[in-house]
PDB file of N, CA, C and O in Angstrom:
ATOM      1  N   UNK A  22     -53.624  59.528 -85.049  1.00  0.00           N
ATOM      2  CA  UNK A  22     -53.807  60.581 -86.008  1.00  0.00           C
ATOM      3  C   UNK A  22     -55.301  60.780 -86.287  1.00  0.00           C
ATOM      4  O   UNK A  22     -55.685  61.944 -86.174  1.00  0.00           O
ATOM      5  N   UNK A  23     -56.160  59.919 -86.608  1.00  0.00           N
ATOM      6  CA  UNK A  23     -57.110  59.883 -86.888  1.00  0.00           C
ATOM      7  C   UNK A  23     -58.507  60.485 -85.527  1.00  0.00           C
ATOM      8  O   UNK A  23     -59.679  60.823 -85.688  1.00  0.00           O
ATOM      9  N   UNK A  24     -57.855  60.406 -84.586  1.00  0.00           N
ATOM     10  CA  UNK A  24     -58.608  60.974 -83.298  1.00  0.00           C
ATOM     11  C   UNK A  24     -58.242  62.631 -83.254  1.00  0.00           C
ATOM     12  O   UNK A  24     -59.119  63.443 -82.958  1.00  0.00           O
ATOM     13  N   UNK A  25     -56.826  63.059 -83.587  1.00  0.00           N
ATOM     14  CA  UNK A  25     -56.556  64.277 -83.747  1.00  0.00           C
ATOM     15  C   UNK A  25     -57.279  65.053 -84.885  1.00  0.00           C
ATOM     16  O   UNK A  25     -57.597  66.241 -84.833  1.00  0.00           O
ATOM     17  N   UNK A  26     -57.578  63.839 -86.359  1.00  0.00           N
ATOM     18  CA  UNK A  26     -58.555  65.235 -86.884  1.00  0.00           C
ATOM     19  C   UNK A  26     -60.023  64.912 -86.547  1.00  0.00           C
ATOM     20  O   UNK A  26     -60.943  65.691 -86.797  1.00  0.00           O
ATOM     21  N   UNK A  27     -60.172  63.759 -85.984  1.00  0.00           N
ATOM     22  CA  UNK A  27     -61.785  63.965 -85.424  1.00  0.00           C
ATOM     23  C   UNK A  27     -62.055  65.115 -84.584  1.00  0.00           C
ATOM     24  O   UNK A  27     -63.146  65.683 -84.616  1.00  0.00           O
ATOM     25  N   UNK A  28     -60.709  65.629 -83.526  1.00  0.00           N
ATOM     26  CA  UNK A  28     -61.394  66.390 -82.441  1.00  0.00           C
ATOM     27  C   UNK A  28     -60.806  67.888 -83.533  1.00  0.00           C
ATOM     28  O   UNK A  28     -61.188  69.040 -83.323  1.00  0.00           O
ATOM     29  N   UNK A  29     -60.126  67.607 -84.323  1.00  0.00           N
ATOM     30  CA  UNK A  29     -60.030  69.297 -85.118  1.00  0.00           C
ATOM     31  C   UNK A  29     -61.270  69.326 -85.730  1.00  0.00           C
ATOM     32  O   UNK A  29     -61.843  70.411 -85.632  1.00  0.00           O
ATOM     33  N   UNK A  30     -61.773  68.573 -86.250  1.00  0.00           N
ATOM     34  CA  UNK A  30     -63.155  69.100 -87.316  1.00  0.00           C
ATOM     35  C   UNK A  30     -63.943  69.005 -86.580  1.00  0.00           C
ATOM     36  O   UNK A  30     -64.912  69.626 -87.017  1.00  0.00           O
ATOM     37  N   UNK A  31     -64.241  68.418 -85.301  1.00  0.00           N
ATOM     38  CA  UNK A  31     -65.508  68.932 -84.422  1.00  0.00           C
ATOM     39  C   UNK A  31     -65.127  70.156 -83.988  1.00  0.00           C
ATOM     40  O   UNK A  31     -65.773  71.167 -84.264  1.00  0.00           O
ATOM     41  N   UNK A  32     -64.074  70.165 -83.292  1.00  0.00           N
ATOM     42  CA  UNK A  32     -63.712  72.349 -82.987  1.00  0.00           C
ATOM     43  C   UNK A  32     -63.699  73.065 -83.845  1.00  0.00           C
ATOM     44  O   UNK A  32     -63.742  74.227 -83.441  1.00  0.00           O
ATOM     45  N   UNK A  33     -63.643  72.939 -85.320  1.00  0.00           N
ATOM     46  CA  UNK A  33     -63.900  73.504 -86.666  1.00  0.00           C
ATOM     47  C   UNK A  33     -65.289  73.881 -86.691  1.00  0.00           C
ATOM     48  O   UNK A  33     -65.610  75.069 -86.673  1.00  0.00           O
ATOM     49  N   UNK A  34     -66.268  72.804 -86.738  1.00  0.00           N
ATOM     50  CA  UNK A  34     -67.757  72.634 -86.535  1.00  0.00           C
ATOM     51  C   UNK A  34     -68.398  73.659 -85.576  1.00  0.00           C
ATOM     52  O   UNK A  34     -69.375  74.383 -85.766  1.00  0.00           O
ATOM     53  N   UNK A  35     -67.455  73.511 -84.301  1.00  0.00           N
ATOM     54  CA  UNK A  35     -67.983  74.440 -83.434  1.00  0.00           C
ATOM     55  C   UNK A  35     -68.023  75.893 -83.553  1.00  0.00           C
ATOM     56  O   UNK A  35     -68.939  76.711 -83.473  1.00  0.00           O
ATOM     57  N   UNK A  36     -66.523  75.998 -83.808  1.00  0.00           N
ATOM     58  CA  UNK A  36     -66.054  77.724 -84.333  1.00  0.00           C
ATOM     59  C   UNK A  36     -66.943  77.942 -85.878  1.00  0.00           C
ATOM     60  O   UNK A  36     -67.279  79.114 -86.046  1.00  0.00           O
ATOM     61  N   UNK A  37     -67.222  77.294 -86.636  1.00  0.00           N
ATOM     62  CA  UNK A  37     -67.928  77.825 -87.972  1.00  0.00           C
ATOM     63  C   UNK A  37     -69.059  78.327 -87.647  1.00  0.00           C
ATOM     64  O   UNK A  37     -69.426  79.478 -87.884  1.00  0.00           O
ATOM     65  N   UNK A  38     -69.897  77.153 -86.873  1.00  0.00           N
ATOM     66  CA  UNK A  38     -71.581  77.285 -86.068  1.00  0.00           C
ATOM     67  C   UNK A  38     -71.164  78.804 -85.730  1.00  0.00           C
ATOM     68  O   UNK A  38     -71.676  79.786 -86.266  1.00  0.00           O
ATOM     69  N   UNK A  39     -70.140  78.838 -84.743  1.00  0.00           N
ATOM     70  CA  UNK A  39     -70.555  79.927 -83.848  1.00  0.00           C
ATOM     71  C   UNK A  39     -70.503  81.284 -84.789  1.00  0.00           C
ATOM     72  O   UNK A  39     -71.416  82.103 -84.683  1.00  0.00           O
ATOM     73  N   UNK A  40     -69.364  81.514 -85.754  1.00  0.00           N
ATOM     74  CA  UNK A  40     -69.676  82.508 -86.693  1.00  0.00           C
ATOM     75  C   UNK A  40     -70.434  82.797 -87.087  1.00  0.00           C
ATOM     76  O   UNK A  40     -70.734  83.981 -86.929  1.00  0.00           O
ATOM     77  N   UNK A  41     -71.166  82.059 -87.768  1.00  0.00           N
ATOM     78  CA  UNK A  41     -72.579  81.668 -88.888  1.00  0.00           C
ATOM     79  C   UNK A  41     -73.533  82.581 -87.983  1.00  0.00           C
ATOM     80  O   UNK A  41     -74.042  83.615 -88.416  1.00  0.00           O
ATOM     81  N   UNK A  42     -73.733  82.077 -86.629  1.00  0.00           N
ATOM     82  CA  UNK A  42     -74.877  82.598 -85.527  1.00  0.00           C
ATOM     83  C   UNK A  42     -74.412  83.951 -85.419  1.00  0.00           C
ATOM     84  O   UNK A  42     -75.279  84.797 -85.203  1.00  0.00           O
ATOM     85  N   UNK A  43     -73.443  84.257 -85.504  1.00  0.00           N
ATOM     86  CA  UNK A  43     -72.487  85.726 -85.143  1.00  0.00           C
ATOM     87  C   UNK A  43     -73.089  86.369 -85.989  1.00  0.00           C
ATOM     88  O   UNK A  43     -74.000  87.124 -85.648  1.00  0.00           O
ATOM     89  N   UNK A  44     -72.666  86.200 -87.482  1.00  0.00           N
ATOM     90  CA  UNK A  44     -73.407  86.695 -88.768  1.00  0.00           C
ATOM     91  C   UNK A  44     -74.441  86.752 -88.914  1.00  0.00           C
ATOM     92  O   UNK A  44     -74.926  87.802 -89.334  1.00  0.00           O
ATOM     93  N   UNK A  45     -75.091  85.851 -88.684  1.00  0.00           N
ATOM     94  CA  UNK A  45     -76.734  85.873 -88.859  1.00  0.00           C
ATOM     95  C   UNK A  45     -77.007  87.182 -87.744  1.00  0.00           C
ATOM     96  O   UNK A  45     -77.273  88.332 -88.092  1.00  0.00           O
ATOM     97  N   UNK A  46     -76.876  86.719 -86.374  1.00  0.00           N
ATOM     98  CA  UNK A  46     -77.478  88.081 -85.401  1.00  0.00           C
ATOM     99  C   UNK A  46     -77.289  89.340 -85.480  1.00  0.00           C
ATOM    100  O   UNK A  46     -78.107  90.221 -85.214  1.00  0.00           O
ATOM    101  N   UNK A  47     -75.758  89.506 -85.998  1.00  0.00           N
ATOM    102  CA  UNK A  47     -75.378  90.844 -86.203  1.00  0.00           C
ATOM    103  C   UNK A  47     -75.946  91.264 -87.516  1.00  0.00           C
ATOM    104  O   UNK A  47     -76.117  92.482 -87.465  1.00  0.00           O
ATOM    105  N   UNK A  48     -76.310  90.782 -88.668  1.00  0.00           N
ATOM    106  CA  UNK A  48     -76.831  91.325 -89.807  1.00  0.00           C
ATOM    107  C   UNK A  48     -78.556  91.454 -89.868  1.00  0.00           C
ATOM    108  O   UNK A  48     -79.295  92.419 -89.671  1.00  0.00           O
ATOM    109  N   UNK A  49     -78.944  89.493 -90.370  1.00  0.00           N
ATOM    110  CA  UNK A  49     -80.579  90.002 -90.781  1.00  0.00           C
ATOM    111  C   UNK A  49     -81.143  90.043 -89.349  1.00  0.00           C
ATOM    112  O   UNK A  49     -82.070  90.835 -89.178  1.00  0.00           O
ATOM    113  N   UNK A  50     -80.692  89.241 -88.185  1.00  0.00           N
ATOM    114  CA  UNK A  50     -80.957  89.495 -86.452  1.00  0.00           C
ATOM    115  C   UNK A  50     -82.059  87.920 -86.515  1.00  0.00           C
ATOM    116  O   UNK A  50     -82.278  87.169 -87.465  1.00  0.00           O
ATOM    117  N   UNK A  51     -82.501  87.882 -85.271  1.00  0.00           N
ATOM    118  CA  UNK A  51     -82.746  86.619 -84.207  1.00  0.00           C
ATOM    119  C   UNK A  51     -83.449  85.633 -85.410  1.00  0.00           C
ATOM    120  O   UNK A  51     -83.224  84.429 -85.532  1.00  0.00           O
ATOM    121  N   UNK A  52     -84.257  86.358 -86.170  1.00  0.00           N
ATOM    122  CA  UNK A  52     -85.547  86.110 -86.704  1.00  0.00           C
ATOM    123  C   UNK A  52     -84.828  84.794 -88.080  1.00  0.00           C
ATOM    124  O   UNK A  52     -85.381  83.927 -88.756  1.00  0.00           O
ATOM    125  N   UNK A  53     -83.910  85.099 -88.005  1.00  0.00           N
ATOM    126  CA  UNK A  53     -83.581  84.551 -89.495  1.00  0.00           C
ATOM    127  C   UNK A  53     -82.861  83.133 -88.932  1.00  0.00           C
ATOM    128  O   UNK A  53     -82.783  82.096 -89.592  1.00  0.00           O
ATOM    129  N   UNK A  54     -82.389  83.310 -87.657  1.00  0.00           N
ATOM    130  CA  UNK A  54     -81.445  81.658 -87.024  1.00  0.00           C
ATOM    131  C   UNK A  54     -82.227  80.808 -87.726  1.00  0.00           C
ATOM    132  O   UNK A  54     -81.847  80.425 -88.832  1.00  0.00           O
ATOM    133  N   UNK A  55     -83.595  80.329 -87.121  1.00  0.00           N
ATOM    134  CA  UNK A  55     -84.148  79.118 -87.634  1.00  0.00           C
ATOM    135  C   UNK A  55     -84.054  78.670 -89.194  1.00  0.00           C
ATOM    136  O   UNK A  55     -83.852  77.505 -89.537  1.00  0.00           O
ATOM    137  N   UNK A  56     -84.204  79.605 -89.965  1.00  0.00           N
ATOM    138  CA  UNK A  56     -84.398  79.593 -91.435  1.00  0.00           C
ATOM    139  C   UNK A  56     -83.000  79.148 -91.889  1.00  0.00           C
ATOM    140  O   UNK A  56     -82.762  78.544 -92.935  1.00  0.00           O
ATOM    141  N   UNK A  57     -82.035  79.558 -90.885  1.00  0.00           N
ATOM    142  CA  UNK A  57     -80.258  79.756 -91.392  1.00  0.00           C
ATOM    143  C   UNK A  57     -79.944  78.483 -91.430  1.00  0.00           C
ATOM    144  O   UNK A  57     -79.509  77.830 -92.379  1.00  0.00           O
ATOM    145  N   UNK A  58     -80.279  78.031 -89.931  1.00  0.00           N
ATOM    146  CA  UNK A  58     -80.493  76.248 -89.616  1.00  0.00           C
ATOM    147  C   UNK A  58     -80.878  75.186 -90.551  1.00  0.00           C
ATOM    148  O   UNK A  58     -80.348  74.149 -90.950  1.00  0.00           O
ATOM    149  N   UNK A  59     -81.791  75.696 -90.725  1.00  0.00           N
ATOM    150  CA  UNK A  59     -82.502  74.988 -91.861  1.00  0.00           C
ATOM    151  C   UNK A  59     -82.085  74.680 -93.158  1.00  0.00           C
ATOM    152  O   UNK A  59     -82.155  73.694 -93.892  1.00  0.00           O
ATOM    153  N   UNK A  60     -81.570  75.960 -93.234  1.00  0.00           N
ATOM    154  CA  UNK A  60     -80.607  75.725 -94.845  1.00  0.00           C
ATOM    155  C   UNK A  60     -79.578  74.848 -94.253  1.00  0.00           C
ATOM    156  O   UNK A  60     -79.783  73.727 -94.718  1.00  0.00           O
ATOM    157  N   UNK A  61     -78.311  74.816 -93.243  1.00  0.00           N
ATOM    158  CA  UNK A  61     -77.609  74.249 -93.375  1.00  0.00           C
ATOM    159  C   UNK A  61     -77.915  72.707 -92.545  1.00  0.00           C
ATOM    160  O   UNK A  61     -76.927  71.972 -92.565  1.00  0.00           O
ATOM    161  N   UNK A  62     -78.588  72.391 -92.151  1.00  0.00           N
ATOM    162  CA  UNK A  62     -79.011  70.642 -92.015  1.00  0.00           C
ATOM    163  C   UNK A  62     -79.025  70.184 -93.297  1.00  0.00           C
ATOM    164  O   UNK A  62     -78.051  69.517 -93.644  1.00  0.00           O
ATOM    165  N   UNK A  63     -80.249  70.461 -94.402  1.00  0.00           N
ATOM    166  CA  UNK A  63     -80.925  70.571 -95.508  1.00  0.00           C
ATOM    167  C   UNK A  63     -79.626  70.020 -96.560  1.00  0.00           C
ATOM    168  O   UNK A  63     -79.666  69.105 -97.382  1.00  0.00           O
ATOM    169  N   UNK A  64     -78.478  70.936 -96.201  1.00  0.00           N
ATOM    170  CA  UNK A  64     -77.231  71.098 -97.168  1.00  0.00           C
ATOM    171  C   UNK A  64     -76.385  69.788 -96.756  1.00  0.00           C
ATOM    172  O   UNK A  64     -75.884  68.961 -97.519  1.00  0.00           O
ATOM    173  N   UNK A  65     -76.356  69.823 -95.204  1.00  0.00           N
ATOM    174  CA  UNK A  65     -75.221  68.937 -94.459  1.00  0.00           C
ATOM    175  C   UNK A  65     -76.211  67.532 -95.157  1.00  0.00           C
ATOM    176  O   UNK A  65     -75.711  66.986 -96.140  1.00  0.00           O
ATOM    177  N   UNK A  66     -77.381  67.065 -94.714  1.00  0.00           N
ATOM    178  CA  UNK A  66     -78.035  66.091 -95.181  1.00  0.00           C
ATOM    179  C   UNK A  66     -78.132  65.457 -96.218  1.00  0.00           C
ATOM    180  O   UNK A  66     -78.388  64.253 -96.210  1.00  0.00           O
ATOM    181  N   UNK A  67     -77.859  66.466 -97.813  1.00  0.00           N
ATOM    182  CA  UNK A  67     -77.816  66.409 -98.766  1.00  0.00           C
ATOM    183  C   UNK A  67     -76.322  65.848 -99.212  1.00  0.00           C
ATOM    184  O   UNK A  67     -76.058  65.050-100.112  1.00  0.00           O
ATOM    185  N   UNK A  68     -75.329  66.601 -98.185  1.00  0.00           N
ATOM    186  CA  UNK A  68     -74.010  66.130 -98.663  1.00  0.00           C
ATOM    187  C   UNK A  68     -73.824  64.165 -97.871  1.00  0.00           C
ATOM    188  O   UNK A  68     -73.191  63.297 -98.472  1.00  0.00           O
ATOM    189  N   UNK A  69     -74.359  63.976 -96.842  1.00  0.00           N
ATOM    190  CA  UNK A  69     -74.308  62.818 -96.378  1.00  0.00           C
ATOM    191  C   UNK A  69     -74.718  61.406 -97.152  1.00  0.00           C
ATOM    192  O   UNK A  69     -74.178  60.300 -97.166  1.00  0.00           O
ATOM    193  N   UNK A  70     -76.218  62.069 -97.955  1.00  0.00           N
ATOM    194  CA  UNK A  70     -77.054  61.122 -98.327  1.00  0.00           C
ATOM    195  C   UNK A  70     -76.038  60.845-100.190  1.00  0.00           C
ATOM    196  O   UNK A  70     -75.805  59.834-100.853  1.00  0.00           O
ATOM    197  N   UNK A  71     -75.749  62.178-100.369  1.00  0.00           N
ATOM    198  CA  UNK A  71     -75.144  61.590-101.578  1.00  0.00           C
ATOM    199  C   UNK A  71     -73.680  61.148-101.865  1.00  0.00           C
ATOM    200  O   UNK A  71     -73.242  60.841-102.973  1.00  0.00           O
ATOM    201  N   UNK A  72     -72.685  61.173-100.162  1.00  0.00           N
ATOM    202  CA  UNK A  72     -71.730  60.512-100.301  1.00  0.00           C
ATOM    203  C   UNK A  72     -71.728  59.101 -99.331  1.00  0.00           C
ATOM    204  O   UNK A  72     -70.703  58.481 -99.046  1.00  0.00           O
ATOM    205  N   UNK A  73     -72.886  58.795 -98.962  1.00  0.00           N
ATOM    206  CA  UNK A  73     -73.361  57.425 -98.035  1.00  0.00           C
ATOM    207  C   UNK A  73     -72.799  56.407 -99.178  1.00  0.00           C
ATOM    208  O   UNK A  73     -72.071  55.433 -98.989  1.00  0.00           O
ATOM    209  N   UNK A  74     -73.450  56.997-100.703  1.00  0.00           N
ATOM    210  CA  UNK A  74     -73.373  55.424-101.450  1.00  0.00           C
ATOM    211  C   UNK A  74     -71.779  55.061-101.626  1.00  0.00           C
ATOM    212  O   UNK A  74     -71.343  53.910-101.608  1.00  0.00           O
ATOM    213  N   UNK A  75     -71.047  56.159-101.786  1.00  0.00           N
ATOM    214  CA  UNK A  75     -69.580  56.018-102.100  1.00  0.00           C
ATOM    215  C   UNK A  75     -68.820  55.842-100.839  1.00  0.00           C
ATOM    216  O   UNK A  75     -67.596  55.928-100.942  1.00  0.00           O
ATOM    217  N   UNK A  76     -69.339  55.606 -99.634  1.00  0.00           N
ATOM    218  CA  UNK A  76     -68.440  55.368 -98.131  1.00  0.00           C
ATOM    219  C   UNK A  76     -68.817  54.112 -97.987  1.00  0.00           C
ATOM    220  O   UNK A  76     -67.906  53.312 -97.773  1.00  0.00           O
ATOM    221  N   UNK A  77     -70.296  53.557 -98.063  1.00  0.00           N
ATOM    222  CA  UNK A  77     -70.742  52.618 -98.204  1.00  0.00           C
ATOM    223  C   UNK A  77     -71.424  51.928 -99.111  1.00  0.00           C
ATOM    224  O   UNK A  77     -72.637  52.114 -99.013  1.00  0.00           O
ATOM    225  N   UNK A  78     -71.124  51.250 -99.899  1.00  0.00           N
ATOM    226  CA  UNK A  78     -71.565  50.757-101.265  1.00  0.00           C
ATOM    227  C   UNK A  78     -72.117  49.556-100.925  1.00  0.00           C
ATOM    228  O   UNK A  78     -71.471  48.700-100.321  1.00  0.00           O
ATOM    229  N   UNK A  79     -73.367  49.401-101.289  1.00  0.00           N
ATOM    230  CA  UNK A  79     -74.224  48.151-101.364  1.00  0.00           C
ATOM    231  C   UNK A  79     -73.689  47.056-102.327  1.00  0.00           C
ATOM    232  O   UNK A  79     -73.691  47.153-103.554  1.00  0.00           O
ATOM    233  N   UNK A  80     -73.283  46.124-101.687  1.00  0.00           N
ATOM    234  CA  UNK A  80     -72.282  44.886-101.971  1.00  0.00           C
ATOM    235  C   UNK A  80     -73.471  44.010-100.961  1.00  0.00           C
ATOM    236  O   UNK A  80     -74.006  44.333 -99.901  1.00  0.00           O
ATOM    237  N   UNK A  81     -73.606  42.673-101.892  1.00  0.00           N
ATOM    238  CA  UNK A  81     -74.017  41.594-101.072  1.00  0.00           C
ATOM    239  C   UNK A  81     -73.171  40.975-100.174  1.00  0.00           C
ATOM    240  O   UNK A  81     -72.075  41.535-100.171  1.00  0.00           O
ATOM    241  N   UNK A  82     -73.266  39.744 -99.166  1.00  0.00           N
ATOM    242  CA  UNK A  82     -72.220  39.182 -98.578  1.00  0.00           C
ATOM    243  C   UNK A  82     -71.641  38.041 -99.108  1.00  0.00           C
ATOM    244  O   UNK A  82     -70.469  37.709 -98.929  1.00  0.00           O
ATOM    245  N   UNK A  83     -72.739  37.243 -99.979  1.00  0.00           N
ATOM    246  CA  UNK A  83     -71.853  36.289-100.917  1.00  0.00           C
ATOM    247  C   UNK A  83     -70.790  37.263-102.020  1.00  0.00           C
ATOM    248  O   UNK A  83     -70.002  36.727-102.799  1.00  0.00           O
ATOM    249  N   UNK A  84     -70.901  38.210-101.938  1.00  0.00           N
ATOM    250  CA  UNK A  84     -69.879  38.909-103.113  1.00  0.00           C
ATOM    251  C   UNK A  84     -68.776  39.184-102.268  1.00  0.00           C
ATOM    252  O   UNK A  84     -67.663  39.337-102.772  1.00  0.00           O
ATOM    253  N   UNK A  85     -68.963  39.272-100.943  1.00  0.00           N
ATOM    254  CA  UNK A  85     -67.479  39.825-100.073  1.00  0.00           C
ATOM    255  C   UNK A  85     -67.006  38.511 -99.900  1.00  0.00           C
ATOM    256  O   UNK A  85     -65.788  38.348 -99.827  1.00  0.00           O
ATOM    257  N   UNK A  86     -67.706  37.621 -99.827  1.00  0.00           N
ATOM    258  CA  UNK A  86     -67.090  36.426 -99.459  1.00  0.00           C
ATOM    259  C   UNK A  86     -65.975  35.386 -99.942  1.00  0.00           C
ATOM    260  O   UNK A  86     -65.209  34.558 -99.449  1.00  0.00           O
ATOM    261  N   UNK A  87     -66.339  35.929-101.244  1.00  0.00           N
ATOM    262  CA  UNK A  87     -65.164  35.625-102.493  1.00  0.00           C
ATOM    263  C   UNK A  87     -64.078  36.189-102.867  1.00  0.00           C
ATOM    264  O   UNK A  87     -63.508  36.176-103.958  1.00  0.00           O
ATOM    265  N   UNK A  88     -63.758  36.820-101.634  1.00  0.00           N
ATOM    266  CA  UNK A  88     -62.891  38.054-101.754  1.00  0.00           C
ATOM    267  C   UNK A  88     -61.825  37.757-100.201  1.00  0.00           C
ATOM    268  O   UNK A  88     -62.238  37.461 -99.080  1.00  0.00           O
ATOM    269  N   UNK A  89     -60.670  37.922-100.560  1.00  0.00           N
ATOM    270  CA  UNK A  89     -59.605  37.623 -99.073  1.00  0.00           C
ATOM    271  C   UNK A  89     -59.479  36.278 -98.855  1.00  0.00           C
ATOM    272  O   UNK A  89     -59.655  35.336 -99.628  1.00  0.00           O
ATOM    273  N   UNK A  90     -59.121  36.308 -97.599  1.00  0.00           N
ATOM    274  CA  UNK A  90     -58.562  35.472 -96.626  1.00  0.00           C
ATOM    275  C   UNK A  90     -59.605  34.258 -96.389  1.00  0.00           C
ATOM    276  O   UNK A  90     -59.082  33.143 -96.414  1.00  0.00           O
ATOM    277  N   UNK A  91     -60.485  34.286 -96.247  1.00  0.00           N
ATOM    278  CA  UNK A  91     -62.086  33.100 -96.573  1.00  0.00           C
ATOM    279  C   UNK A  91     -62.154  32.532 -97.494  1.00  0.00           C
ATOM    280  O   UNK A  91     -62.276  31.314 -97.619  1.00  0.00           O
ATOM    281  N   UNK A  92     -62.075  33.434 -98.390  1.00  0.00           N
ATOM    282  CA  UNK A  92     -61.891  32.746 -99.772  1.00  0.00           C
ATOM    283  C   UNK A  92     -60.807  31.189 -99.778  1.00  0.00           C
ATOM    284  O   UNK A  92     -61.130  30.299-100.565  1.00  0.00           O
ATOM    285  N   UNK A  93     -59.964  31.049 -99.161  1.00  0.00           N
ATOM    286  CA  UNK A  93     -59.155  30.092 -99.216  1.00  0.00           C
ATOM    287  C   UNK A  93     -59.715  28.833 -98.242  1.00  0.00           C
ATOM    288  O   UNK A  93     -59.011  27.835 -98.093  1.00  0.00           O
ATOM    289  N   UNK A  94     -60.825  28.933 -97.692  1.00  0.00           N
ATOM    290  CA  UNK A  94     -61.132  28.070 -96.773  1.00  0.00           C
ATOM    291  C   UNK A  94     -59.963  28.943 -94.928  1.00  0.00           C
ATOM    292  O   UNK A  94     -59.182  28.388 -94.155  1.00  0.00           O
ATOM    293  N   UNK A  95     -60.385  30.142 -94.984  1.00  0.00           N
ATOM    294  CA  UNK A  95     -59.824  30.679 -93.794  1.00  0.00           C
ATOM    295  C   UNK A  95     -58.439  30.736 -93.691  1.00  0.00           C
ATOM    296  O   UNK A  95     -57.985  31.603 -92.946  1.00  0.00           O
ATOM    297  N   UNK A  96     -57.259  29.611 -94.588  1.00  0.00           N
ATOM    298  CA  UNK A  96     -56.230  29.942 -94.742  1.00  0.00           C
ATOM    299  C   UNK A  96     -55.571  31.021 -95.347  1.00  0.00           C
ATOM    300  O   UNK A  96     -55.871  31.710 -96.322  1.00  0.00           O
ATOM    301  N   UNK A  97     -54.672  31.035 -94.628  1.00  0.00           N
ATOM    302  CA  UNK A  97     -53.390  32.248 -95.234  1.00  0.00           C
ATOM    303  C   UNK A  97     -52.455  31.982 -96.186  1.00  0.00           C
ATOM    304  O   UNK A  97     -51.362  31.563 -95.805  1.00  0.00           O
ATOM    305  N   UNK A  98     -52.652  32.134 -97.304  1.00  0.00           N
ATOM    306  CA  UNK A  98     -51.650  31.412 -98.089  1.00  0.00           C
ATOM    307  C   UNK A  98     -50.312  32.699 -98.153  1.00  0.00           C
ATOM    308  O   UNK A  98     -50.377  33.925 -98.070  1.00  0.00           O
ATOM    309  N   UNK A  99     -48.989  31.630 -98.362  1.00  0.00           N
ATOM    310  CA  UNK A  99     -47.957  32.534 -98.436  1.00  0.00           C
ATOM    311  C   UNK A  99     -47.531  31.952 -99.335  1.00  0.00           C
ATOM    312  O   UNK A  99     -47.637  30.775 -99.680  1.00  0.00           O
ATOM    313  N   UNK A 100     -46.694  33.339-100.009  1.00  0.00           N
ATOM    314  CA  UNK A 100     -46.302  33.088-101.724  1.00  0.00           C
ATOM    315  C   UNK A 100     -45.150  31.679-101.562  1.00  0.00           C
ATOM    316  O   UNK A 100     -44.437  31.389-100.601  1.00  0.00           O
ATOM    317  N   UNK A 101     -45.288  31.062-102.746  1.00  0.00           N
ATOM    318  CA  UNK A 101     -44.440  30.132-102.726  1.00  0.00           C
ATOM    319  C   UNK A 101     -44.816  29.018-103.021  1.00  0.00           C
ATOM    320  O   UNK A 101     -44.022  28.077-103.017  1.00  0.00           O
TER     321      UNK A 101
END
């Protein structure tokens, strides 16, 4: 499942790009692509950097370590 929406939101990615360029040429024309670009890296970058901390949250490794299956000395404990 997870490979099926990787390859939908990259063909999403692709078909949006290609609109965007559609729009841009057919309206303000060639001159404006770079500037268009620019805004949307700028935007995409902005959305990355401020959901990096919440995908990946700065946790030490003595703090994960106290946590699971290690925690027990590598055993698996089962209820009981």
């Amino acid at each position: 499942m997870a490979t099926s929406l990787q390859t939908t939101v990259y063909n999403a990615g692709i078909a949006a790009g290609s609109l965007t360029g559609g729009l841009v040429l057919a309206g303000p024309g060639a001159g404006t692509l770079p500037w268009t670009t620019f805004l949307l890296v700028t935007l995409t970058l902005a959305i990355v950097a401020a959901g990096r901390r919440h995908a990946f949250p700065s946790r030490r490794r003595t703090e994960l370590s106290t946590v699971g299956p290690r925690s027990t000395g590598g055993r698996v404990r089962h209820g009981g």
